[in-house]
Amino acid sequence: MSKAKIAIMNNMCKSGISTFQVYALLANQCGGFNKLNYDPRDLYNQIANMRREIPENVGRALNFLEEMAAKDKSLYYQELRATDGRLLNLFWCDGLCRENYELFGDVVAFEATYNQNKYKCPFVVFTGVNHHNQIVVFAACLVTDETDETYIWVLQQFLEAMNGRAPSFVIIDGARAMKNAIEKVFPGTHHKLCAWHLLLNATTNMCSPRFTSKFKDCMLGNYEIPVFRSKWKTLVEEFGVEEKEWLNKIYEKRRSWATCYIRGKFFAGFRTTARVCIY
């Protein structure tokens, strides 16, 4: 991002405009989302870099974890600091989280949420489901950016906390840094893309409710692979989007989202990272 764009972004954020709205406004100024040379994740990272640290709250958080660790010998937490002493990342999971993972950790949903805390830091949460199909939390982490290095550190802490056992399957939102970290730290783990995020991206990039509906059918339909390929070809030809870059990239990743390619793999009923109903 140019210094001028960063200045505009900061002014809009100070005025109470949400990060997504800032991104949309910057895209509008440039003539469309495809004209930007950065994505929303880069915007969040830039904001995270600009935020001011509040040392006293960092101290309170660490003191709280120390007190909890004295009561719960199985609690695991780790911090990462910058060379100047600033807290960059904070990872933790208690004894119950680790027990749940031991029992139900075959499938893990891995997601970062935004704007849910006053520091505007992404909050990363690892969740799964138990034998009653109830959500259980395995671990959580606050991070100040979403780079490959940050997510590699997060997953390394997760692996350490869970005694070196990686999940068999993970569901992610498709962020490049998250995918790269999983491939490096969990090389034997199969990952699936979040259906909700895929549909949201289809709506944003294609700007056609009819296209999104037919894309959803291709994604969730219980077809054989030849039928899926035929439907995909018909979809592309019907809307004349053979040269659409986003669509071609998504098709290259079809083994991570199309039902016909992931049939037979156990994802514990997860279609989305947040278990959002999309039917």
PDB file of N, CA and C in Angstrom, residues 138-194:
ATOM      1  N   PHE A 138     -10.506 -26.080  21.269  1.00  0.00           N
ATOM      2  CA  PHE A 138      -9.230 -26.749  21.512  1.00  0.00           C
ATOM      3  C   PHE A 138      -8.135 -25.778  21.946  1.00  0.00           C
ATOM      4  N   ALA A 139      -8.143 -24.571  21.402  1.00  0.00           N
ATOM      5  CA  ALA A 139      -7.108 -23.585  21.744  1.00  0.00           C
ATOM      6  C   ALA A 139      -7.512 -22.234  21.167  1.00  0.00           C
ATOM      7  N   ALA A 140      -6.796 -21.197  21.598  1.00  0.00           N
ATOM      8  CA  ALA A 140      -7.058 -19.848  21.096  1.00  0.00           C
ATOM      9  C   ALA A 140      -5.756 -19.069  21.067  1.00  0.00           C
ATOM     10  N   CYS A 141      -5.736 -18.009  20.255  1.00  0.00           N
ATOM     11  CA  CYS A 141      -4.519 -17.218  20.132  1.00  0.00           C
ATOM     12  C   CYS A 141      -4.858 -15.817  19.639  1.00  0.00           C
ATOM     13  N   LEU A 142      -4.233 -14.817  20.214  1.00  0.00           N
ATOM     14  CA  LEU A 142      -4.302 -13.446  19.709  1.00  0.00           C
ATOM     15  C   LEU A 142      -3.031 -13.174  18.917  1.00  0.00           C
ATOM     16  N   VAL A 143      -3.170 -12.658  17.707  1.00  0.00           N
ATOM     17  CA  VAL A 143      -2.017 -12.339  16.878  1.00  0.00           C
ATOM     18  C   VAL A 143      -2.133 -10.903  16.391  1.00  0.00           C
ATOM     19  N   THR A 144      -0.996 -10.327  16.005  1.00  0.00           N
ATOM     20  CA  THR A 144      -1.012  -8.932  15.555  1.00  0.00           C
ATOM     21  C   THR A 144      -0.941  -8.798  14.045  1.00  0.00           C
ATOM     22  N   ASP A 145      -0.724  -9.902  13.335  1.00  0.00           N
ATOM     23  CA  ASP A 145      -0.798  -9.872  11.877  1.00  0.00           C
ATOM     24  C   ASP A 145      -1.108 -11.280  11.387  1.00  0.00           C
ATOM     25  N   GLU A 146      -1.255 -11.426  10.069  1.00  0.00           N
ATOM     26  CA  GLU A 146      -1.580 -12.739   9.500  1.00  0.00           C
ATOM     27  C   GLU A 146      -0.626 -13.077   8.362  1.00  0.00           C
ATOM     28  N   THR A 147       0.621 -13.212   8.721  1.00  0.00           N
ATOM     29  CA  THR A 147       1.652 -13.598   7.762  1.00  0.00           C
ATOM     30  C   THR A 147       1.922 -15.096   7.880  1.00  0.00           C
ATOM     31  N   ASP A 148       2.668 -15.642   6.911  1.00  0.00           N
ATOM     32  CA  ASP A 148       3.050 -17.047   6.977  1.00  0.00           C
ATOM     33  C   ASP A 148       3.785 -17.343   8.280  1.00  0.00           C
ATOM     34  N   GLU A 149       4.705 -16.459   8.644  1.00  0.00           N
ATOM     35  CA  GLU A 149       5.516 -16.686   9.838  1.00  0.00           C
ATOM     36  C   GLU A 149       4.663 -16.733  11.104  1.00  0.00           C
ATOM     37  N   THR A 150       3.675 -15.847  11.181  1.00  0.00           N
ATOM     38  CA  THR A 150       2.804 -15.822  12.358  1.00  0.00           C
ATOM     39  C   THR A 150       2.018 -17.109  12.478  1.00  0.00           C
ATOM     40  N   TYR A 151       1.401 -17.557  11.383  1.00  0.00           N
ATOM     41  CA  TYR A 151       0.598 -18.772  11.452  1.00  0.00           C
ATOM     42  C   TYR A 151       1.456 -20.020  11.664  1.00  0.00           C
ATOM     43  N   ILE A 152       2.667 -20.015  11.142  1.00  0.00           N
ATOM     44  CA  ILE A 152       3.576 -21.137  11.415  1.00  0.00           C
ATOM     45  C   ILE A 152       3.854 -21.215  12.909  1.00  0.00           C
ATOM     46  N   TRP A 153       4.101 -20.057  13.531  1.00  0.00           N
ATOM     47  CA  TRP A 153       4.345 -20.035  14.973  1.00  0.00           C
ATOM     48  C   TRP A 153       3.112 -20.536  15.732  1.00  0.00           C
ATOM     49  N   VAL A 154       1.935 -20.082  15.337  1.00  0.00           N
ATOM     50  CA  VAL A 154       0.693 -20.489  16.003  1.00  0.00           C
ATOM     51  C   VAL A 154       0.509 -22.005  15.923  1.00  0.00           C
ATOM     52  N   LEU A 155       0.689 -22.568  14.721  1.00  0.00           N
ATOM     53  CA  LEU A 155       0.491 -24.012  14.553  1.00  0.00           C
ATOM     54  C   LEU A 155       1.564 -24.817  15.278  1.00  0.00           C
ATOM     55  N   GLN A 156       2.748 -24.277  15.355  1.00  0.00           N
ATOM     56  CA  GLN A 156       3.800 -24.958  16.116  1.00  0.00           C
ATOM     57  C   GLN A 156       3.446 -25.016  17.604  1.00  0.00           C
ATOM     58  N   GLN A 157       2.865 -23.938  18.128  1.00  0.00           N
ATOM     59  CA  GLN A 157       2.424 -23.946  19.524  1.00  0.00           C
ATOM     60  C   GLN A 157       1.280 -24.941  19.719  1.00  0.00           C
ATOM     61  N   PHE A 158       0.375 -24.984  18.748  1.00  0.00           N
ATOM     62  CA  PHE A 158      -0.736 -25.935  18.828  1.00  0.00           C
ATOM     63  C   PHE A 158      -0.207 -27.362  18.861  1.00  0.00           C
ATOM     64  N   LEU A 159       0.762 -27.657  18.006  1.00  0.00           N
ATOM     65  CA  LEU A 159       1.347 -28.999  17.947  1.00  0.00           C
ATOM     66  C   LEU A 159       2.052 -29.335  19.260  1.00  0.00           C
ATOM     67  N   GLU A 160       2.752 -28.373  19.801  1.00  0.00           N
ATOM     68  CA  GLU A 160       3.452 -28.589  21.073  1.00  0.00           C
ATOM     69  C   GLU A 160       2.454 -28.843  22.201  1.00  0.00           C
ATOM     70  N   ALA A 161       1.380 -28.063  22.235  1.00  0.00           N
ATOM     71  CA  ALA A 161       0.382 -28.219  23.297  1.00  0.00           C
ATOM     72  C   ALA A 161      -0.330 -29.561  23.208  1.00  0.00           C
ATOM     73  N   MET A 162      -0.490 -30.086  21.984  1.00  0.00           N
ATOM     74  CA  MET A 162      -1.238 -31.328  21.782  1.00  0.00           C
ATOM     75  C   MET A 162      -0.310 -32.537  21.646  1.00  0.00           C
ATOM     76  N   ASN A 163       0.879 -32.422  22.249  1.00  0.00           N
ATOM     77  CA  ASN A 163       1.839 -33.544  22.314  1.00  0.00           C
ATOM     78  C   ASN A 163       2.230 -34.064  20.936  1.00  0.00           C
ATOM     79  N   GLY A 164       2.337 -33.149  19.988  1.00  0.00           N
ATOM     80  CA  GLY A 164       2.829 -33.513  18.665  1.00  0.00           C
ATOM     81  C   GLY A 164       1.811 -34.138  17.737  1.00  0.00           C
ATOM     82  N   ARG A 165       0.554 -34.221  18.154  1.00  0.00           N
ATOM     83  CA  ARG A 165      -0.472 -34.846  17.325  1.00  0.00           C
ATOM     84  C   ARG A 165      -1.177 -33.800  16.455  1.00  0.00           C
ATOM     85  N   ALA A 166      -1.028 -33.932  15.150  1.00  0.00           N
ATOM     86  CA  ALA A 166      -1.697 -33.030  14.213  1.00  0.00           C
ATOM     87  C   ALA A 166      -3.080 -33.574  13.882  1.00  0.00           C
ATOM     88  N   PRO A 167      -4.039 -32.710  13.558  1.00  0.00           N
ATOM     89  CA  PRO A 167      -5.372 -33.189  13.153  1.00  0.00           C
ATOM     90  C   PRO A 167      -5.302 -33.898  11.808  1.00  0.00           C
ATOM     91  N   SER A 168      -6.271 -34.757  11.551  1.00  0.00           N
ATOM     92  CA  SER A 168      -6.335 -35.436  10.254  1.00  0.00           C
ATOM     93  C   SER A 168      -6.916 -34.524   9.182  1.00  0.00           C
ATOM     94  N   PHE A 169      -7.879 -33.677   9.589  1.00  0.00           N
ATOM     95  CA  PHE A 169      -8.549 -32.787   8.645  1.00  0.00           C
ATOM     96  C   PHE A 169      -8.743 -31.416   9.287  1.00  0.00           C
ATOM     97  N   VAL A 170      -8.605 -30.366   8.496  1.00  0.00           N
ATOM     98  CA  VAL A 170      -8.865 -29.008   8.980  1.00  0.00           C
ATOM     99  C   VAL A 170      -9.762 -28.286   7.997  1.00  0.00           C
ATOM    100  N   ILE A 171     -10.579 -27.362   8.501  1.00  0.00           N
ATOM    101  CA  ILE A 171     -11.429 -26.507   7.689  1.00  0.00           C
ATOM    102  C   ILE A 171     -10.921 -25.085   7.873  1.00  0.00           C
ATOM    103  N   ILE A 172     -10.606 -24.403   6.761  1.00  0.00           N
ATOM    104  CA  ILE A 172     -10.043 -23.055   6.825  1.00  0.00           C
ATOM    105  C   ILE A 172     -10.827 -22.131   5.899  1.00  0.00           C
ATOM    106  N   ASP A 173     -10.600 -20.814   6.057  1.00  0.00           N
ATOM    107  CA  ASP A 173     -11.344 -19.843   5.246  1.00  0.00           C
ATOM    108  C   ASP A 173     -10.677 -19.545   3.910  1.00  0.00           C
ATOM    109  N   GLY A 174      -9.535 -20.161   3.647  1.00  0.00           N
ATOM    110  CA  GLY A 174      -8.874 -19.985   2.360  1.00  0.00           C
ATOM    111  C   GLY A 174      -7.756 -18.966   2.349  1.00  0.00           C
ATOM    112  N   ALA A 175      -7.438 -18.352   3.494  1.00  0.00           N
ATOM    113  CA  ALA A 175      -6.358 -17.369   3.540  1.00  0.00           C
ATOM    114  C   ALA A 175      -5.038 -18.023   3.128  1.00  0.00           C
ATOM    115  N   ARG A 176      -4.296 -17.348   2.280  1.00  0.00           N
ATOM    116  CA  ARG A 176      -3.057 -17.911   1.743  1.00  0.00           C
ATOM    117  C   ARG A 176      -2.049 -18.242   2.851  1.00  0.00           C
ATOM    118  N   ALA A 177      -1.877 -17.327   3.809  1.00  0.00           N
ATOM    119  CA  ALA A 177      -0.908 -17.552   4.881  1.00  0.00           C
ATOM    120  C   ALA A 177      -1.294 -18.758   5.727  1.00  0.00           C
ATOM    121  N   MET A 178      -2.591 -18.910   5.983  1.00  0.00           N
ATOM    122  CA  MET A 178      -3.077 -20.033   6.771  1.00  0.00           C
ATOM    123  C   MET A 178      -2.807 -21.353   6.039  1.00  0.00           C
ATOM    124  N   LYS A 179      -3.088 -21.381   4.746  1.00  0.00           N
ATOM    125  CA  LYS A 179      -2.869 -22.581   3.935  1.00  0.00           C
ATOM    126  C   LYS A 179      -1.386 -22.944   3.906  1.00  0.00           C
ATOM    127  N   ASN A 180      -0.524 -21.949   3.703  1.00  0.00           N
ATOM    128  CA  ASN A 180       0.909 -22.202   3.649  1.00  0.00           C
ATOM    129  C   ASN A 180       1.441 -22.766   4.965  1.00  0.00           C
ATOM    130  N   ALA A 181       0.938 -22.221   6.082  1.00  0.00           N
ATOM    131  CA  ALA A 181       1.387 -22.693   7.391  1.00  0.00           C
ATOM    132  C   ALA A 181       0.951 -24.133   7.642  1.00  0.00           C
ATOM    133  N   ILE A 182      -0.279 -24.463   7.253  1.00  0.00           N
ATOM    134  CA  ILE A 182      -0.784 -25.830   7.441  1.00  0.00           C
ATOM    135  C   ILE A 182       0.054 -26.821   6.646  1.00  0.00           C
ATOM    136  N   GLU A 183       0.388 -26.462   5.408  1.00  0.00           N
ATOM    137  CA  GLU A 183       1.186 -27.362   4.576  1.00  0.00           C
ATOM    138  C   GLU A 183       2.578 -27.578   5.152  1.00  0.00           C
ATOM    139  N   LYS A 184       3.099 -26.590   5.852  1.00  0.00           N
ATOM    140  CA  LYS A 184       4.439 -26.706   6.419  1.00  0.00           C
ATOM    141  C   LYS A 184       4.443 -27.442   7.753  1.00  0.00           C
ATOM    142  N   VAL A 185       3.491 -27.103   8.643  1.00  0.00           N
ATOM    143  CA  VAL A 185       3.492 -27.661   9.995  1.00  0.00           C
ATOM    144  C   VAL A 185       2.690 -28.956  10.080  1.00  0.00           C
ATOM    145  N   PHE A 186       1.588 -29.037   9.310  1.00  0.00           N
ATOM    146  CA  PHE A 186       0.751 -30.253   9.270  1.00  0.00           C
ATOM    147  C   PHE A 186       0.802 -30.861   7.864  1.00  0.00           C
ATOM    148  N   PRO A 187       1.940 -31.343   7.406  1.00  0.00           N
ATOM    149  CA  PRO A 187       2.063 -31.792   6.014  1.00  0.00           C
ATOM    150  C   PRO A 187       1.148 -32.954   5.646  1.00  0.00           C
ATOM    151  N   GLY A 188       0.739 -33.761   6.613  1.00  0.00           N
ATOM    152  CA  GLY A 188      -0.118 -34.903   6.308  1.00  0.00           C
ATOM    153  C   GLY A 188      -1.592 -34.641   6.496  1.00  0.00           C
ATOM    154  N   THR A 189      -1.955 -33.407   6.793  1.00  0.00           N
ATOM    155  CA  THR A 189      -3.349 -33.054   7.076  1.00  0.00           C
ATOM    156  C   THR A 189      -4.061 -32.586   5.813  1.00  0.00           C
ATOM    157  N   HIS A 190      -5.275 -33.107   5.600  1.00  0.00           N
ATOM    158  CA  HIS A 190      -6.085 -32.689   4.451  1.00  0.00           C
ATOM    159  C   HIS A 190      -6.913 -31.474   4.863  1.00  0.00           C
ATOM    160  N   HIS A 191      -6.887 -30.421   4.054  1.00  0.00           N
ATOM    161  CA  HIS A 191      -7.659 -29.227   4.414  1.00  0.00           C
ATOM    162  C   HIS A 191      -8.814 -29.011   3.440  1.00  0.00           C
ATOM    163  N   LYS A 192      -9.883 -28.478   3.988  1.00  0.00           N
ATOM    164  CA  LYS A 192     -11.100 -28.200   3.239  1.00  0.00           C
ATOM    165  C   LYS A 192     -11.402 -26.711   3.368  1.00  0.00           C
ATOM    166  N   LEU A 193     -11.851 -26.096   2.252  1.00  0.00           N
ATOM    167  CA  LEU A 193     -12.182 -24.678   2.272  1.00  0.00           C
ATOM    168  C   LEU A 193     -13.592 -24.454   2.805  1.00  0.00           C
ATOM    169  N   CYS A 194     -13.744 -23.401   3.586  1.00  0.00           N
ATOM    170  CA  CYS A 194     -15.028 -23.061   4.203  1.00  0.00           C
ATOM    171  C   CYS A 194     -16.055 -22.700   3.124  1.00  0.00           C
TER     172      CYS A 194
END
